[in-house]
Short mmCIF file of C-alpha atoms in Angstrom, two decimals:
data_model
loop_
_atom_site.label_atom_id
_atom_site.label_comp_id
_atom_site.label_asym_id
_atom_site.label_seq_id
_atom_site.Cartn_x
_atom_site.Cartn_y
_atom_site.Cartn_z
CA MET T 1 10.08 -79.27 -189.25
CA LYS T 2 11.24 -78.96 -185.69
CA ARG T 3 9.63 -80.66 -182.76
CA LYS T 4 10.28 -80.21 -179.11
CA LEU T 5 11.30 -83.09 -176.91
CA GLU T 6 11.05 -83.04 -173.15
CA TYR T 7 13.89 -84.13 -170.98
CA GLY T 8 14.59 -83.82 -167.33
CA PRO T 9 12.32 -84.63 -164.41
CA ARG T 10 8.59 -84.83 -165.07
CA ASN T 11 6.48 -82.05 -163.69
CA TYR T 12 3.10 -83.41 -162.58
CA ASP T 13 1.75 -80.07 -161.35
CA ASN T 14 0.61 -79.02 -164.87
CA GLU T 15 3.46 -76.56 -165.07
CA ALA T 16 5.80 -76.12 -168.00
CA PRO T 17 8.44 -78.84 -168.35
CA ALA T 18 11.80 -78.16 -166.79
CA LYS T 19 13.64 -77.87 -170.12
CA LEU T 20 12.85 -78.30 -173.80
CA LEU T 21 15.22 -79.60 -176.40
CA GLU T 22 14.68 -78.69 -180.04
CA CYS T 23 15.73 -81.28 -182.57
CA ASP T 24 15.29 -81.79 -186.27
CA ALA T 25 12.37 -84.18 -186.89
CA ASN T 26 13.81 -85.27 -190.24
CA PRO T 27 17.60 -85.75 -189.98
CA VAL T 28 17.93 -86.62 -193.72
CA ALA T 29 18.16 -83.65 -196.08
CA GLU T 30 15.52 -83.41 -198.82
CA ASP T 31 18.06 -84.02 -201.60
CA GLU T 32 19.47 -87.08 -199.78
CA LYS T 33 16.28 -89.10 -199.35
CA LEU T 34 16.86 -92.74 -198.64
CA PRO T 35 15.40 -95.15 -201.21
CA ARG T 36 12.30 -97.07 -200.18
CA MET T 37 12.98 -100.73 -199.58
CA PHE T 38 10.61 -103.64 -199.29
CA THR T 39 10.60 -107.21 -198.12
CA VAL T 40 8.69 -109.67 -200.31
CA LYS T 41 5.52 -109.30 -198.25
CA THR T 42 5.63 -105.49 -198.07
CA ALA T 43 6.41 -105.28 -201.80
CA LEU T 44 3.35 -107.40 -202.54
CA ALA T 45 1.13 -105.23 -200.36
CA ASN T 46 2.54 -101.75 -201.03
CA TYR T 47 4.22 -101.88 -204.45
CA PHE T 48 2.38 -104.55 -206.44
CA GLN T 49 -0.87 -103.95 -204.52
CA GLY T 50 -2.12 -107.50 -204.93
CA THR T 51 -1.58 -107.68 -208.71
CA ILE T 52 0.71 -110.71 -208.43
CA GLY T 53 0.95 -113.48 -205.89
CA GLU T 54 3.75 -114.29 -203.50
CA THR T 55 4.64 -117.52 -205.31
CA LYS T 56 5.08 -115.74 -208.65
CA LEU T 57 7.25 -113.01 -207.10
CA ARG T 58 9.44 -115.50 -205.23
CA GLU T 59 9.79 -117.61 -208.39
CA ALA T 60 10.90 -114.55 -210.41
CA ILE T 61 13.39 -113.65 -207.66
CA ARG T 62 14.74 -117.20 -207.58
CA LYS T 63 15.22 -117.15 -211.39
CA GLY T 64 17.08 -113.83 -211.11
CA GLU T 65 14.45 -111.91 -213.09
CA VAL T 66 13.68 -109.39 -210.33
CA PRO T 67 16.58 -107.28 -208.98
CA HIS T 68 17.03 -107.91 -205.26
CA ILE T 69 19.48 -108.05 -202.40
CA ARG T 70 19.67 -111.09 -200.18
CA ILE T 71 20.86 -110.67 -196.61
CA GLY T 72 20.80 -114.09 -195.03
CA ALA T 73 17.27 -115.37 -195.51
CA LYS T 74 15.87 -111.85 -195.95
CA ILE T 75 15.14 -110.61 -199.48
CA ILE T 76 15.27 -106.82 -199.95
CA LEU T 77 13.72 -105.12 -202.98
CA ARG T 78 14.52 -101.46 -203.72
CA GLU T 79 11.69 -99.36 -205.11
CA ASP T 80 13.82 -97.74 -207.83
CA ALA T 81 15.06 -101.17 -208.98
CA LEU T 82 11.47 -102.44 -209.09
CA ASN T 83 10.44 -99.35 -211.11
CA ALA T 84 13.23 -99.97 -213.63
CA TRP T 85 12.33 -103.67 -213.84
CA MET T 86 8.64 -102.86 -214.40
CA GLU T 87 9.51 -100.38 -217.17
CA GLU T 88 11.64 -103.05 -218.85
CA GLN T 89 8.75 -105.52 -218.60
CA GLU T 90 6.43 -102.99 -220.22
CA LYS T 91 8.88 -102.38 -223.08
CA GLN T 92 9.24 -106.11 -223.69
CA SER T 93 5.49 -106.60 -223.73
CA THR T 94 4.98 -103.96 -226.43
CA GLN T 95 7.80 -105.00 -228.76
CA ARG T 96 6.71 -106.38 -232.13
CA ARG T 97 7.08 -110.14 -232.27
CA ASP T 98 7.06 -112.70 -235.03
CA PHE T 99 3.98 -114.57 -233.85
CA PRO T 100 5.51 -116.30 -230.84
CA TYR T 101 2.70 -118.77 -230.35
CA VAL T 102 2.49 -122.21 -231.87
CA VAL T 103 -0.76 -122.98 -233.64
CA LEU T 104 -1.75 -126.61 -233.41
CA LYS T 105 -3.88 -127.82 -236.27
CA GLY T 106 -6.24 -130.66 -235.63
CA SER T 107 -7.37 -133.24 -238.10
CA GLY T 108 -10.56 -131.30 -238.57
CA LYS T 109 -12.75 -134.25 -237.69
CA ARG T 110 -15.18 -133.90 -234.87
CA ARG T 111 -16.34 -136.81 -232.83
#
């Protein structure tokens, strides 16, 4: 998609602009799309859509469970890495387990 940008002196007499410059509105080719990236707050709002809280996400990042890039104090999360991580979480949640929970038996007496 091409859009026209004005340059040159402004014409305030409602006449056509002095010159028009055509430029490509999207300089990145379709096959070379840049990956979507999020900060923690934008990932919570746009990717997780409120399904988990900020504390849980930051805790998982700190433990190294969520793939991320740290630049100074900024944490960057790539959408494709989050997709892969979510798929792995789904696989782990559906794997057959040998009853992972501990059942505590009481004495059977009620007070």
